[in-house]
Amino acid sequence: MIPRIGRQGASFKGAGRYYLHDKGTRARTDARVAFTFTDNLPTDDPRMALNWMAFTAMDAEKLKARAGIRRTGGPAEKPVWTFSLSWHPEQEPGQEHMIAAMRSALATLDLQDRQVVMVCHNDEPHPHIHAIVNLVHPHTGRSASLPHSRRKLSQWAQDYEREHGKIYCRRRVESNKRLEQSVAKTEDLKDTIT
């Protein structure tokens, strides 16, 4: 399992143009899209869902006011966040399994209540699924922050592989162990300073 974080952006339409179509600047075909799935949205249509996500992001200040949340900061300039999960080519996860894995990864990042369009592509030898996430909460208008998201996803992927019986990425295990030791040392230093 390899999680990859994409760039944070400002355009849900642009994300849809890339993920919902074949590669190429003018591609209008979608042969590489195996399936789509939406979460926390009132529609299953991915294009309508992306529009809904854009309106949610634009209405963030109104949502905060309705929720009784004090306005802090400005509007989210880059509410579009993307990442993907890729399996090893010998693995053959089904649609339900891929969706469940993505939901689990989203929960690890505390994004389980955000609007999401998932897009599975079939254009590579390895199965993979992408998530287009609206960082603006659909009820509170608050924008999610993602501290340590790479580290969290790396640990999640290691746990996923262990749970499913085979570690494909041994370097990640070593890297996570070193990082864990480094974090523990930092915590020990903080304790001795205070």
JSON list of N, CA and C in Angstrom, two decimals, residues 10-40:
[
{"chain": "A", "resi": 10, "resn": "ALA", "atom": "N", "xyz": [-7.17, 25.09, -5.41]},
{"chain": "A", "resi": 10, "resn": "ALA", "atom": "CA", "xyz": [-8.30, 25.98, -5.24]},
{"chain": "A", "resi": 10, "resn": "ALA", "atom": "C", "xyz": [-9.50, 25.62, -6.11]},
{"chain": "A", "resi": 11, "resn": "SER", "atom": "N", "xyz": [-9.34, 24.71, -7.07]},
{"chain": "A", "resi": 11, "resn": "SER", "atom": "CA", "xyz": [-10.39, 24.46, -8.04]},
{"chain": "A", "resi": 11, "resn": "SER", "atom": "C", "xyz": [-10.89, 23.01, -8.02]},
{"chain": "A", "resi": 12, "resn": "PHE", "atom": "N", "xyz": [-12.13, 22.86, -7.57]},
{"chain": "A", "resi": 12, "resn": "PHE", "atom": "CA", "xyz": [-12.75, 21.53, -7.63]},
{"chain": "A", "resi": 12, "resn": "PHE", "atom": "C", "xyz": [-12.99, 21.15, -9.09]},
{"chain": "A", "resi": 13, "resn": "LYS", "atom": "N", "xyz": [-13.31, 22.13, -9.91]},
{"chain": "A", "resi": 13, "resn": "LYS", "atom": "CA", "xyz": [-13.53, 21.87, -11.34]},
{"chain": "A", "resi": 13, "resn": "LYS", "atom": "C", "xyz": [-12.23, 21.35, -11.97]},
{"chain": "A", "resi": 14, "resn": "GLY", "atom": "N", "xyz": [-11.11, 21.96, -11.63]},
{"chain": "A", "resi": 14, "resn": "GLY", "atom": "CA", "xyz": [-9.82, 21.53, -12.17]},
{"chain": "A", "resi": 14, "resn": "GLY", "atom": "C", "xyz": [-9.48, 20.12, -11.72]},
{"chain": "A", "resi": 15, "resn": "ALA", "atom": "N", "xyz": [-9.76, 19.81, -10.44]},
{"chain": "A", "resi": 15, "resn": "ALA", "atom": "CA", "xyz": [-9.50, 18.45, -9.94]},
{"chain": "A", "resi": 15, "resn": "ALA", "atom": "C", "xyz": [-10.37, 17.45, -10.69]},
{"chain": "A", "resi": 16, "resn": "GLY", "atom": "N", "xyz": [-11.63, 17.81, -10.91]},
{"chain": "A", "resi": 16, "resn": "GLY", "atom": "CA", "xyz": [-12.53, 16.93, -11.65]},
{"chain": "A", "resi": 16, "resn": "GLY", "atom": "C", "xyz": [-12.08, 16.72, -13.08]},
{"chain": "A", "resi": 17, "resn": "ARG", "atom": "N", "xyz": [-11.60, 17.80, -13.70]},
{"chain": "A", "resi": 17, "resn": "ARG", "atom": "CA", "xyz": [-11.13, 17.70, -15.09]},
{"chain": "A", "resi": 17, "resn": "ARG", "atom": "C", "xyz": [-9.99, 16.68, -15.18]},
{"chain": "A", "resi": 18, "resn": "TYR", "atom": "N", "xyz": [-9.11, 16.66, -14.17]},
{"chain": "A", "resi": 18, "resn": "TYR", "atom": "CA", "xyz": [-7.99, 15.73, -14.20]},
{"chain": "A", "resi": 18, "resn": "TYR", "atom": "C", "xyz": [-8.42, 14.32, -13.81]},
{"chain": "A", "resi": 19, "resn": "TYR", "atom": "N", "xyz": [-9.07, 14.15, -12.69]},
{"chain": "A", "resi": 19, "resn": "TYR", "atom": "CA", "xyz": [-9.34, 12.81, -12.16]},
{"chain": "A", "resi": 19, "resn": "TYR", "atom": "C", "xyz": [-10.50, 12.09, -12.86]},
{"chain": "A", "resi": 20, "resn": "LEU", "atom": "N", "xyz": [-11.45, 12.83, -13.40]},
{"chain": "A", "resi": 20, "resn": "LEU", "atom": "CA", "xyz": [-12.62, 12.20, -14.02]},
{"chain": "A", "resi": 20, "resn": "LEU", "atom": "C", "xyz": [-12.47, 11.98, -15.52]},
{"chain": "A", "resi": 21, "resn": "HIS", "atom": "N", "xyz": [-11.30, 12.28, -16.06]},
{"chain": "A", "resi": 21, "resn": "HIS", "atom": "CA", "xyz": [-11.08, 12.12, -17.49]},
{"chain": "A", "resi": 21, "resn": "HIS", "atom": "C", "xyz": [-9.77, 11.39, -17.74]},
{"chain": "A", "resi": 22, "resn": "ASP", "atom": "N", "xyz": [-9.57, 10.99, -18.98]},
{"chain": "A", "resi": 22, "resn": "ASP", "atom": "CA", "xyz": [-8.31, 10.40, -19.37]},
{"chain": "A", "resi": 22, "resn": "ASP", "atom": "C", "xyz": [-7.24, 11.48, -19.38]},
{"chain": "A", "resi": 23, "resn": "LYS", "atom": "N", "xyz": [-5.98, 11.06, -19.34]},
{"chain": "A", "resi": 23, "resn": "LYS", "atom": "CA", "xyz": [-4.87, 12.01, -19.30]},
{"chain": "A", "resi": 23, "resn": "LYS", "atom": "C", "xyz": [-4.79, 12.78, -20.60]},
{"chain": "A", "resi": 24, "resn": "GLY", "atom": "N", "xyz": [-4.36, 14.00, -20.49]},
{"chain": "A", "resi": 24, "resn": "GLY", "atom": "CA", "xyz": [-4.24, 14.88, -21.66]},
{"chain": "A", "resi": 24, "resn": "GLY", "atom": "C", "xyz": [-4.97, 16.17, -21.38]},
{"chain": "A", "resi": 25, "resn": "THR", "atom": "N", "xyz": [-4.43, 17.26, -21.86]},
{"chain": "A", "resi": 25, "resn": "THR", "atom": "CA", "xyz": [-5.00, 18.57, -21.53]},
{"chain": "A", "resi": 25, "resn": "THR", "atom": "C", "xyz": [-6.40, 18.77, -22.10]},
{"chain": "A", "resi": 26, "resn": "ARG", "atom": "N", "xyz": [-6.71, 18.09, -23.16]},
{"chain": "A", "resi": 26, "resn": "ARG", "atom": "CA", "xyz": [-8.04, 18.26, -23.78]},
{"chain": "A", "resi": 26, "resn": "ARG", "atom": "C", "xyz": [-8.88, 16.99, -23.73]},
{"chain": "A", "resi": 27, "resn": "ALA", "atom": "N", "xyz": [-8.49, 16.07, -22.89]},
{"chain": "A", "resi": 27, "resn": "ALA", "atom": "CA", "xyz": [-9.19, 14.78, -22.84]},
{"chain": "A", "resi": 27, "resn": "ALA", "atom": "C", "xyz": [-10.64, 14.96, -22.41]},
{"chain": "A", "resi": 28, "resn": "ARG", "atom": "N", "xyz": [-11.53, 14.40, -23.17]},
{"chain": "A", "resi": 28, "resn": "ARG", "atom": "CA", "xyz": [-12.96, 14.42, -22.82]},
{"chain": "A", "resi": 28, "resn": "ARG", "atom": "C", "xyz": [-13.47, 13.01, -22.57]},
{"chain": "A", "resi": 29, "resn": "THR", "atom": "N", "xyz": [-12.60, 12.05, -22.74]},
{"chain": "A", "resi": 29, "resn": "THR", "atom": "CA", "xyz": [-12.99, 10.66, -22.51]},
{"chain": "A", "resi": 29, "resn": "THR", "atom": "C", "xyz": [-12.68, 10.28, -21.06]},
{"chain": "A", "resi": 30, "resn": "ASP", "atom": "N", "xyz": [-13.28, 9.18, -20.63]},
{"chain": "A", "resi": 30, "resn": "ASP", "atom": "CA", "xyz": [-13.07, 8.76, -19.24]},
{"chain": "A", "resi": 30, "resn": "ASP", "atom": "C", "xyz": [-12.86, 7.25, -19.14]},
{"chain": "A", "resi": 31, "resn": "ALA", "atom": "N", "xyz": [-12.18, 6.68, -20.11]},
{"chain": "A", "resi": 31, "resn": "ALA", "atom": "CA", "xyz": [-11.97, 5.23, -20.13]},
{"chain": "A", "resi": 31, "resn": "ALA", "atom": "C", "xyz": [-11.15, 4.74, -18.94]},
{"chain": "A", "resi": 32, "resn": "ARG", "atom": "N", "xyz": [-10.30, 5.58, -18.37]},
{"chain": "A", "resi": 32, "resn": "ARG", "atom": "CA", "xyz": [-9.48, 5.13, -17.24]},
{"chain": "A", "resi": 32, "resn": "ARG", "atom": "C", "xyz": [-10.23, 5.13, -15.91]},
{"chain": "A", "resi": 33, "resn": "VAL", "atom": "N", "xyz": [-11.44, 5.67, -15.87]},
{"chain": "A", "resi": 33, "resn": "VAL", "atom": "CA", "xyz": [-12.23, 5.71, -14.64]},
{"chain": "A", "resi": 33, "resn": "VAL", "atom": "C", "xyz": [-12.98, 4.39, -14.48]},
{"chain": "A", "resi": 34, "resn": "ALA", "atom": "N", "xyz": [-12.57, 3.60, -13.48]},
{"chain": "A", "resi": 34, "resn": "ALA", "atom": "CA", "xyz": [-13.22, 2.31, -13.23]},
{"chain": "A", "resi": 34, "resn": "ALA", "atom": "C", "xyz": [-14.52, 2.52, -12.46]},
{"chain": "A", "resi": 35, "resn": "PHE", "atom": "N", "xyz": [-14.49, 3.38, -11.43]},
{"chain": "A", "resi": 35, "resn": "PHE", "atom": "CA", "xyz": [-15.70, 3.73, -10.69]},
{"chain": "A", "resi": 35, "resn": "PHE", "atom": "C", "xyz": [-15.47, 5.01, -9.91]},
{"chain": "A", "resi": 36, "resn": "THR", "atom": "N", "xyz": [-16.57, 5.62, -9.49]},
{"chain": "A", "resi": 36, "resn": "THR", "atom": "CA", "xyz": [-16.51, 6.78, -8.60]},
{"chain": "A", "resi": 36, "resn": "THR", "atom": "C", "xyz": [-17.42, 6.51, -7.40]},
{"chain": "A", "resi": 37, "resn": "PHE", "atom": "N", "xyz": [-17.17, 7.24, -6.34]},
{"chain": "A", "resi": 37, "resn": "PHE", "atom": "CA", "xyz": [-17.97, 7.10, -5.12]},
{"chain": "A", "resi": 37, "resn": "PHE", "atom": "C", "xyz": [-17.93, 8.43, -4.39]},
{"chain": "A", "resi": 38, "resn": "THR", "atom": "N", "xyz": [-19.06, 8.86, -3.86]},
{"chain": "A", "resi": 38, "resn": "THR", "atom": "CA", "xyz": [-19.09, 10.11, -3.09]},
{"chain": "A", "resi": 38, "resn": "THR", "atom": "C", "xyz": [-19.44, 9.82, -1.64]},
{"chain": "A", "resi": 39, "resn": "ASP", "atom": "N", "xyz": [-18.90, 10.64, -0.75]},
{"chain": "A", "resi": 39, "resn": "ASP", "atom": "CA", "xyz": [-19.17, 10.51, 0.68]},
{"chain": "A", "resi": 39, "resn": "ASP", "atom": "C", "xyz": [-19.52, 11.88, 1.24]},
{"chain": "A", "resi": 40, "resn": "ASN", "atom": "N", "xyz": [-20.50, 11.91, 2.12]},
{"chain": "A", "resi": 40, "resn": "ASN", "atom": "CA", "xyz": [-20.95, 13.13, 2.80]},
{"chain": "A", "resi": 40, "resn": "ASN", "atom": "C", "xyz": [-21.48, 14.18, 1.82]}
]
